[in-house]
Short mmCIF file of C-alpha atoms in Angstrom, two decimals:
data_model
loop_
_atom_site.label_atom_id
_atom_site.label_comp_id
_atom_site.label_asym_id
_atom_site.label_seq_id
_atom_site.Cartn_x
_atom_site.Cartn_y
_atom_site.Cartn_z
CA MET A 1 -3.38 8.71 -20.28
CA ALA A 2 -3.91 7.47 -16.76
CA SER A 3 -0.91 5.41 -15.75
CA GLY A 4 -1.67 1.72 -15.38
CA LEU A 5 -2.49 1.31 -11.72
CA ASP A 6 -4.70 4.39 -11.33
CA ILE A 7 -7.73 2.59 -12.66
CA PHE A 8 -7.19 -0.28 -10.18
CA VAL A 9 -7.45 1.87 -7.06
CA ASN A 10 -10.43 0.99 -4.85
CA HIS A 11 -11.08 -2.13 -6.93
CA THR A 12 -10.54 -5.75 -6.03
CA VAL A 13 -7.25 -6.97 -7.43
CA SER A 14 -5.30 -10.19 -7.55
CA ILE A 15 -1.57 -9.94 -6.88
CA ILE A 16 0.86 -12.66 -7.83
CA THR A 17 4.14 -12.26 -6.00
CA THR A 18 7.57 -13.41 -7.07
CA ASP A 19 7.44 -16.23 -4.52
CA GLY A 20 4.39 -17.63 -6.32
CA ARG A 21 1.71 -16.59 -3.82
CA ASN A 22 -1.67 -15.10 -4.74
CA PHE A 23 -3.13 -12.21 -2.71
CA ILE A 24 -6.62 -10.82 -3.26
CA GLY A 25 -7.72 -7.49 -1.82
CA THR A 26 -8.83 -3.92 -2.43
CA LEU A 27 -6.03 -1.78 -3.85
CA LYS A 28 -5.92 1.36 -1.69
CA GLY A 29 -2.76 2.92 -3.02
CA PHE A 30 0.59 2.50 -4.73
CA ASP A 31 3.74 4.45 -5.43
CA GLN A 32 6.43 4.72 -8.09
CA THR A 33 8.16 1.52 -6.98
CA ILE A 34 4.85 -0.42 -7.10
CA ASN A 35 4.67 -0.76 -3.34
CA LEU A 36 0.99 -1.56 -2.82
CA ILE A 37 -1.60 -1.06 -0.10
CA LEU A 38 -4.02 -4.00 -0.05
CA ASP A 39 -7.03 -3.70 2.24
CA GLU A 40 -9.22 -6.59 3.44
CA SER A 41 -6.82 -8.95 1.77
CA HIS A 42 -6.71 -12.71 1.80
CA GLU A 43 -4.36 -15.26 0.34
CA ARG A 44 -5.51 -18.05 -1.92
CA VAL A 45 -3.51 -21.16 -1.28
CA TYR A 46 -3.67 -23.58 -4.19
CA SER A 47 -3.51 -27.34 -3.75
CA SER A 48 -3.93 -30.18 -6.18
CA THR A 49 -5.55 -32.36 -3.50
CA THR A 50 -7.81 -30.24 -1.28
CA GLY A 51 -8.83 -27.32 -3.52
CA ILE A 52 -8.25 -23.62 -2.91
CA GLU A 53 -8.01 -22.50 0.70
CA GLN A 54 -8.57 -18.84 1.60
CA VAL A 55 -6.56 -17.30 4.44
CA MET A 56 -7.83 -13.99 5.78
CA LEU A 57 -5.00 -11.50 6.29
CA GLY A 58 -6.33 -7.93 6.54
CA LEU A 59 -4.35 -4.78 5.76
CA HIS A 60 -1.08 -5.28 3.88
CA ILE A 61 1.75 -3.27 2.39
CA ILE A 62 3.41 -5.34 -0.31
CA ARG A 63 6.86 -4.18 -1.38
CA GLY A 64 7.08 -3.53 -5.11
CA ASP A 65 10.16 -5.74 -5.55
CA ASN A 66 8.01 -8.81 -4.92
CA VAL A 67 5.10 -7.98 -7.21
CA ALA A 68 4.96 -9.96 -10.45
CA ILE A 69 1.38 -9.49 -11.71
CA ILE A 70 -1.51 -7.24 -10.71
CA GLY A 71 -4.89 -8.15 -12.16
CA LEU A 72 -8.34 -6.63 -11.85
CA ILE A 73 -10.94 -9.05 -10.48
CA ASP A 74 -14.49 -9.09 -11.81
CA GLU A 75 -16.26 -9.59 -8.48
CA GLU A 76 -19.42 -10.88 -10.11
CA ILE A 77 -17.56 -13.72 -11.79
CA ASP A 78 -15.31 -14.27 -8.78
CA ASN A 79 -18.30 -14.67 -6.44
CA ARG A 80 -19.64 -17.43 -8.66
CA LEU A 81 -16.50 -19.53 -8.18
CA ASN A 82 -16.62 -22.48 -5.84
CA LEU A 83 -13.05 -22.24 -4.62
CA PRO A 84 -12.83 -25.43 -2.52
CA SER A 85 -13.74 -27.44 -5.62
CA ILE A 86 -10.98 -25.92 -7.76
CA LYS A 87 -7.83 -28.01 -7.56
CA ALA A 88 -4.60 -26.62 -8.94
CA GLU A 89 -0.88 -26.89 -8.35
CA PRO A 90 0.58 -23.92 -6.50
CA LEU A 91 2.87 -21.64 -8.52
CA ASN A 92 6.61 -21.89 -8.12
CA ALA A 93 8.72 -18.93 -7.09
CA ILE A 94 10.45 -16.96 -9.81
CA VAL A 95 13.94 -18.28 -10.44
CA HIS A 96 16.52 -15.64 -11.23
CA MET B 1 -2.81 7.00 -0.57
CA LEU B 2 0.90 6.20 -0.56
CA PRO B 3 2.15 2.97 1.01
CA LEU B 4 4.86 4.85 2.90
CA SER B 5 2.32 7.31 4.36
CA LEU B 6 0.39 4.33 5.66
CA LEU B 7 3.58 2.89 7.12
CA ARG B 8 4.40 6.21 8.79
CA THR B 9 0.91 6.28 10.29
CA ALA B 10 1.48 2.77 11.63
CA GLN B 11 4.23 3.96 13.97
CA ASN B 12 3.71 2.67 17.54
CA HIS B 13 1.41 -0.06 16.25
CA PRO B 14 2.17 -3.77 16.24
CA MET B 15 2.98 -5.33 12.90
CA LEU B 16 4.29 -8.41 11.15
CA VAL B 17 7.10 -8.05 8.65
CA GLU B 18 7.98 -10.88 6.29
CA LEU B 19 11.39 -10.72 4.67
CA LYS B 20 12.27 -12.00 1.23
CA ASN B 21 14.11 -14.91 2.85
CA GLY B 22 10.88 -16.02 4.56
CA GLU B 23 11.75 -14.95 8.10
CA THR B 24 9.04 -13.01 9.91
CA TYR B 25 9.47 -10.29 12.51
CA ASN B 26 6.66 -9.39 14.91
CA GLY B 27 7.04 -6.16 16.82
CA HIS B 28 6.00 -2.56 17.35
CA LEU B 29 7.09 -0.10 14.68
CA VAL B 30 9.28 2.61 16.18
CA SER B 31 10.27 4.50 13.04
CA CYS B 32 10.62 4.19 9.28
CA ASP B 33 12.13 6.19 6.44
CA ASN B 34 11.59 6.79 2.73
CA TRP B 35 13.44 3.57 1.84
CA MET B 36 11.15 1.49 4.06
CA ASN B 37 14.03 0.84 6.48
CA ILE B 38 12.31 0.20 9.80
CA ASN B 39 13.00 0.06 13.52
CA LEU B 40 11.04 -2.49 15.57
CA ARG B 41 10.75 -2.87 19.35
CA GLU B 42 10.02 -6.01 21.39
CA VAL B 43 10.56 -8.30 18.44
CA ILE B 44 9.88 -11.97 17.94
CA CYS B 45 11.69 -13.40 14.94
CA THR B 46 10.38 -16.60 13.38
CA SER B 47 12.46 -18.76 11.07
CA ARG B 48 11.37 -19.52 7.51
CA ASP B 49 9.82 -22.87 8.50
CA GLY B 50 8.21 -21.47 11.63
CA ASP B 51 10.06 -23.89 13.87
CA LYS B 52 12.58 -21.57 15.52
CA PHE B 53 11.95 -18.36 17.45
CA TRP B 54 14.14 -15.57 18.73
CA ARG B 55 13.20 -12.73 21.03
CA MET B 56 15.05 -9.43 20.87
CA PRO B 57 14.41 -6.04 22.45
CA GLU B 58 14.82 -4.17 19.18
CA CYS B 59 15.97 -4.56 15.60
CA TYR B 60 16.59 -2.56 12.44
CA ILE B 61 15.48 -3.97 9.06
CA ARG B 62 16.76 -2.77 5.71
CA GLY B 63 13.77 -1.88 3.52
CA SER B 64 15.02 -3.69 0.45
CA THR B 65 14.89 -7.06 2.28
CA ILE B 66 11.16 -6.78 3.05
CA LYS B 67 8.56 -8.84 1.22
CA TYR B 68 5.46 -7.42 2.87
CA LEU B 69 4.13 -5.87 6.09
CA ARG B 70 0.88 -6.79 7.84
CA ILE B 71 -0.51 -3.90 9.84
CA PRO B 72 -3.65 -3.48 11.98
CA ASP B 73 -6.80 -2.76 9.96
CA GLU B 74 -7.67 0.44 11.84
CA VAL B 75 -4.45 2.19 10.75
CA ILE B 76 -5.78 2.88 7.25
CA ASP B 77 -8.58 5.06 8.67
CA MET B 78 -6.05 7.13 10.60
CA VAL B 79 -4.17 8.00 7.40
CA LYS B 80 -7.26 9.56 5.87
CA GLU B 81 -7.59 11.94 8.82
CA GLU B 82 -3.98 13.06 8.51
CA THR B 83 -4.08 13.79 4.79
CA SER B 84 -7.37 15.66 4.95
CA MET B 85 -5.91 17.84 7.73
CA LYS B 86 -2.94 18.62 5.48
CA ASN B 87 -5.20 19.50 2.59
CA ARG B 88 -7.16 21.91 4.70
CA GLY B 89 -3.98 23.69 5.66
CA ARG B 90 -2.82 23.95 2.07
CA ASP B 91 -6.13 25.14 0.72
CA ASN B 92 -6.25 27.95 3.24
CA LYS B 93 -2.83 29.18 2.28
CA GLY B 94 -3.74 28.90 -1.37
CA GLY B 95 -0.34 27.42 -2.16
CA ARG B 96 0.74 25.11 -4.94
CA GLY B 97 -2.66 24.01 -6.13
CA GLY B 98 -3.77 20.44 -6.49
CA GLY B 99 -7.20 19.45 -5.31
CA GLN B 100 -8.11 16.71 -2.90
CA SER B 101 -8.87 14.24 -5.64
CA GLN B 102 -5.37 14.70 -7.00
CA ARG B 103 -3.70 14.08 -3.69
CA ASN B 104 -5.49 10.80 -3.31
CA ARG B 105 -4.25 9.58 -6.67
CA PRO B 106 -0.53 10.13 -6.63
CA ALA B 107 0.14 9.02 -10.17
CA ALA B 108 -2.09 11.79 -11.47
CA ARG B 109 0.65 14.25 -10.55
CA GLY B 110 3.11 12.86 -13.01
CA ASN B 111 0.61 12.48 -15.76
CA PHE B 112 -0.89 15.88 -15.64
CA GLY B 113 2.17 17.75 -14.47
CA GLY B 114 0.55 18.21 -11.03
CA ARG B 115 2.14 21.30 -9.49
CA GLY B 116 1.11 24.13 -11.70
CA GLY B 117 -2.37 23.24 -12.84
CA GLY B 118 -4.17 22.25 -9.70
CA GLY B 119 -7.87 21.58 -9.60
CA PRO B 120 -10.25 23.47 -11.79
CA GLY B 121 -11.41 25.49 -8.81
CA ASN B 122 -7.95 26.76 -8.05
CA LYS B 123 -7.20 27.75 -11.61
CA SER B 124 -10.33 29.75 -12.18
CA GLY B 125 -9.70 31.41 -8.84
CA ASN B 126 -6.34 32.72 -9.97
CA GLN B 127 -7.62 33.97 -13.25
CA GLY B 128 -10.52 35.63 -11.55
CA GLY B 129 -8.12 37.47 -9.28
CA ARG B 130 -6.06 38.83 -12.11
CA GLY B 131 -9.14 39.75 -14.05
CA THR B 132 -10.54 41.93 -11.31
CA LEU B 133 -7.22 43.76 -11.04
CA PHE B 134 -7.31 44.70 -14.69
CA ASN B 135 -10.88 45.78 -14.43
CA LYS B 136 -10.06 48.09 -11.56
CA ASN B 137 -7.24 49.69 -13.51
CA LYS B 138 -9.46 50.24 -16.48
CA SER B 139 -12.25 51.81 -14.49
CA LYS B 140 -9.80 54.23 -12.91
#
């Protein structure tokens, strides 16, 4: 009944954008074009050599055009992760 | 809360705008519209690689070219004040219906056919009003 994103509001979400970046933050709002408000957001920068680096960013409006995936984050599991020890290749941008 | 309401509230605040081509624009938001087209003042443009900079007194950015906007943290608290003021005005007039919880979750409108129904409080209020009218007529 509730349209997809309703249940994500005021929860921690992970956004993957079409340029292959990963933003984490609290979803504060959205509209019909999937423009998003992300509060207390940070970017996770993936690297196969140094592990995941977190960049604090703050309050963001992400334009819907650039959103590829929105996922709910289980904070309990997420807090258990040791990000600097996780090494992974960064995602590529979407190719049209 | 709607992203464009937040953007409207951010007028006269500094912000960073990244375009889809990777260029970033730092400046103060002068105005914006429903398509996210924006006017910035005192702008510093940074090239995709961050190695070239341009200063300009003002610029206009087409909304569809924007990737994201970074705005000051405190702006989100100012939006809440504005919407709650609006709600108070509407409730007093008794127009349209729609409780506070509905306004904060925009998608709920579409799903539940927002306009007519309104919150449970509003609905029962209307029915109550009609009911008392009938009762009066009967008693007379």
